[in-house]
Coordinates of C-alpha atoms in Angstrom, one line a residue:
M637 CA 22.3 9.7 1.6
K638 CA 22.8 11.4 4.9
M639 CA 19.2 10.7 5.9
I640 CA 19.8 7.0 5.2
A641 CA 22.9 7.0 7.3
L642 CA 21.1 8.9 10.1
K643 CA 18.2 6.4 10.0
K644 CA 20.6 3.4 10.1
G645 CA 22.3 5.0 13.1
L646 CA 19.0 5.4 14.8
D647 CA 18.0 1.8 14.0
T648 CA 21.3 0.5 15.4
F649 CA 21.0 2.7 18.5
L650 CA 17.4 1.5 19.2
E651 CA 18.3 -2.2 18.8
A652 CA 21.4 -1.8 21.0
L653 CA 19.4 0.0 23.7
V654 CA 16.8 -2.7 23.7
T655 CA 19.5 -5.4 23.8
V656 CA 21.4 -3.8 26.7
S657 CA 18.1 -3.1 28.6
M658 CA 17.1 -6.7 28.2
A659 CA 20.5 -7.9 29.4
V660 CA 20.3 -5.7 32.4
L661 CA 16.8 -6.9 33.1
T662 CA 18.0 -10.5 32.9
I663 CA 20.8 -9.9 35.3
D664 CA 18.5 -8.0 37.7
V665 CA 15.9 -10.7 37.7
T666 CA 18.6 -13.3 38.3
W667 CA 19.9 -11.2 41.2
Q668 CA 16.3 -11.0 42.6
V669 CA 15.9 -14.8 42.5
I670 CA 19.2 -15.3 44.2
T671 CA 18.6 -12.8 47.0
R672 CA 15.0 -14.1 47.6
F673 CA 15.5 -17.9 47.4
V674 CA 19.2 -18.5 48.0
I675 CA 20.3 -15.7 50.4
K676 CA 16.8 -15.5 52.0
H677 CA 17.1 -11.7 52.1
P678 CA 15.2 -10.2 49.1
S679 CA 16.5 -7.1 47.5
N680 CA 14.1 -4.2 47.9
W681 CA 15.2 -2.4 44.7
S682 CA 15.6 -5.1 42.1
E683 CA 11.9 -5.7 41.6
E684 CA 11.3 -2.0 40.9
L685 CA 14.2 -1.9 38.5
A686 CA 12.8 -5.0 36.7
T687 CA 9.4 -3.3 36.4
N688 CA 10.9 -0.1 35.1
L689 CA 13.2 -1.9 32.6
M690 CA 10.3 -4.0 31.4
I691 CA 8.3 -0.8 30.6
W692 CA 11.3 0.5 28.5
V693 CA 12.0 -2.9 26.8
G694 CA 8.3 -3.4 26.0
L695 CA 7.8 0.0 24.5
L696 CA 11.1 0.2 22.6
G697 CA 10.6 -3.4 21.6
A698 CA 7.3 -2.5 20.0
A699 CA 9.2 0.1 17.9
V700 CA 11.8 -2.6 16.9
A701 CA 8.9 -4.9 15.9
L702 CA 7.4 -2.3 13.8
H703 CA 10.7 -1.6 12.1
R704 CA 11.1 -5.3 11.3
K705 CA 7.4 -5.6 10.3
S706 CA 7.0 -8.4 12.8
H707 CA 3.9 -7.2 14.6
L708 CA 1.0 -9.6 14.7
G709 CA -1.0 -9.2 11.5
I710 CA -3.9 -11.0 10.0
D711 CA -2.4 -12.2 6.7
Y712 CA -5.2 -14.5 6.1
F713 CA -7.3 -11.7 4.7
T714 CA -4.7 -9.5 3.2
N715 CA -3.1 -12.4 1.3
R716 CA -6.4 -12.8 -0.5
F717 CA -6.5 -9.1 -1.6
S718 CA -5.3 -7.8 -4.9
E719 CA -2.0 -6.0 -4.9
R720 CA -3.7 -2.7 -5.1
R721 CA -6.1 -3.4 -2.2
R722 CA -3.3 -4.8 -0.1
L723 CA -1.3 -1.6 -0.6
V724 CA -4.3 0.6 0.2
T725 CA -4.8 -1.4 3.4
E726 CA -1.1 -0.9 4.3
L727 CA -1.5 2.9 3.7
V728 CA -4.5 3.0 6.0
V729 CA -2.7 1.0 8.7
Y730 CA 0.5 3.0 8.6
A731 CA -1.4 6.3 8.6
L732 CA -3.3 5.1 11.7
V733 CA -0.1 4.0 13.4
T734 CA 1.5 7.4 12.6
V735 CA -1.4 9.3 14.0
F736 CA -1.4 7.2 17.1
S737 CA 2.3 7.4 17.6
V738 CA 2.4 11.1 17.1
G739 CA -0.8 12.0 18.9
V740 CA -1.1 9.6 21.8
M741 CA 2.5 8.4 22.3
G742 CA 4.3 11.6 21.3
F743 CA 2.2 14.5 22.5
G744 CA 0.3 12.6 25.2
G745 CA 3.5 10.9 26.4
L746 CA 5.4 14.2 26.6
R747 CA 2.5 15.8 28.5
L748 CA 2.5 12.8 31.0
V749 CA 6.3 13.2 31.4
S750 CA 6.0 16.9 31.9
I751 CA 3.2 16.7 34.5
T752 CA 5.1 13.9 36.4
F753 CA 8.3 15.9 36.6
M754 CA 6.3 19.0 37.8
L755 CA 4.7 16.9 40.5
G756 CA 8.1 15.5 41.6
Q757 CA 6.8 11.9 41.6
L758 CA 9.5 9.4 42.5
T759 CA 9.7 5.6 42.4
P760 CA 9.4 4.2 45.9
A761 CA 12.6 2.1 46.2
L762 CA 15.0 3.7 43.8
K763 CA 13.8 7.3 44.2
I764 CA 14.1 7.8 40.4
P765 CA 11.8 10.6 39.0
M766 CA 8.8 8.8 37.4
G767 CA 9.2 11.1 34.4
Y768 CA 12.2 9.1 33.3
I769 CA 10.1 5.9 33.4
Y770 CA 7.3 7.5 31.4
L771 CA 9.8 9.0 28.9
A772 CA 9.7 5.5 27.3
I773 CA 6.3 6.4 25.8
P774 CA 7.3 9.4 23.7
V775 CA 10.7 7.9 22.8
S776 CA 8.9 4.8 21.5
G777 CA 6.4 7.0 19.8
F778 CA 9.2 8.9 18.0
F779 CA 10.7 5.7 16.6
M780 CA 7.3 4.3 15.7
T781 CA 6.5 7.5 13.8
I782 CA 9.7 7.3 11.8
Y783 CA 9.1 3.7 10.9
A784 CA 5.4 4.0 10.1
A785 CA 6.0 7.1 8.0
E786 CA 8.8 5.3 6.1
F787 CA 6.5 2.3 5.4
F788 CA 3.6 4.7 4.4
V789 CA 5.9 6.4 1.8
E790 CA 7.1 2.9 0.5
A791 CA 3.5 1.7 0.2
W792 CA 2.5 4.9 -1.5
G793 CA 5.3 4.5 -4.1
K794 CA 4.4 0.9 -4.7
L795 CA 0.7 1.9 -5.2
R796 CA 1.7 4.6 -7.7
R797 CA 3.8 2.1 -9.6
T798 CA 1.0 -0.4 -9.6
R799 CA -1.4 2.2 -11.0
S800 CA 1.1 3.1 -13.7
A801 CA 1.6 -0.5 -14.6
E802 CA -2.2 -1.1 -14.7
A803 CA -2.7 2.0 -16.9
A804 CA 0.1 0.9 -19.3
A805 CA -1.4 -2.6 -19.5
V806 CA -4.9 -1.1 -20.3
H807 CA -3.3 1.2 -22.9
L808 CA -1.5 -1.8 -24.6
K809 CA -4.6 -3.9 -24.6
T810 CA -6.6 -1.1 -26.1
K811 CA -4.0 -0.4 -28.7
S812 CA -3.8 -4.1 -29.7
I813 CA -7.6 -4.3 -30.1
H814 CA -7.6 -1.3 -32.4
N815 CA -4.8 -2.6 -34.6

């Protein structure tokens, strides 16, 4: 029960973070347009802030999309599969997403963040350490790992129930033939 509450808290936090980041991004881009075209004195920091926020919104938004199962998929093929084949396909997809989000986004992202902090690389206008910008990669990987693992376990459970139901149906059919 505590795990469910913790996960719901993480879900809420992630969606709130993406929403707030998107709102700040919208305000920043509006400010950028006003300073460039109305005031005729473009802001030198707002473009960089917009770029950095877009990185965070894009990566965290990918995790939200995975959570909502709203990533682009090719349903044309999987809708033609049997229930069992569709579940096996889901297992493979979620296993691959988990491996990618742990390996590339998690470990690779943390390595990139670590190296960037060690080198002291800063953004040009805002002078923010680039490590904070790149931190979006492992943070997104963390959330994607949680969601992909959750959906993997769900698909595994459904596949086991499908196998049990198929076995029971075969048993009943065999029993009725012999009677």
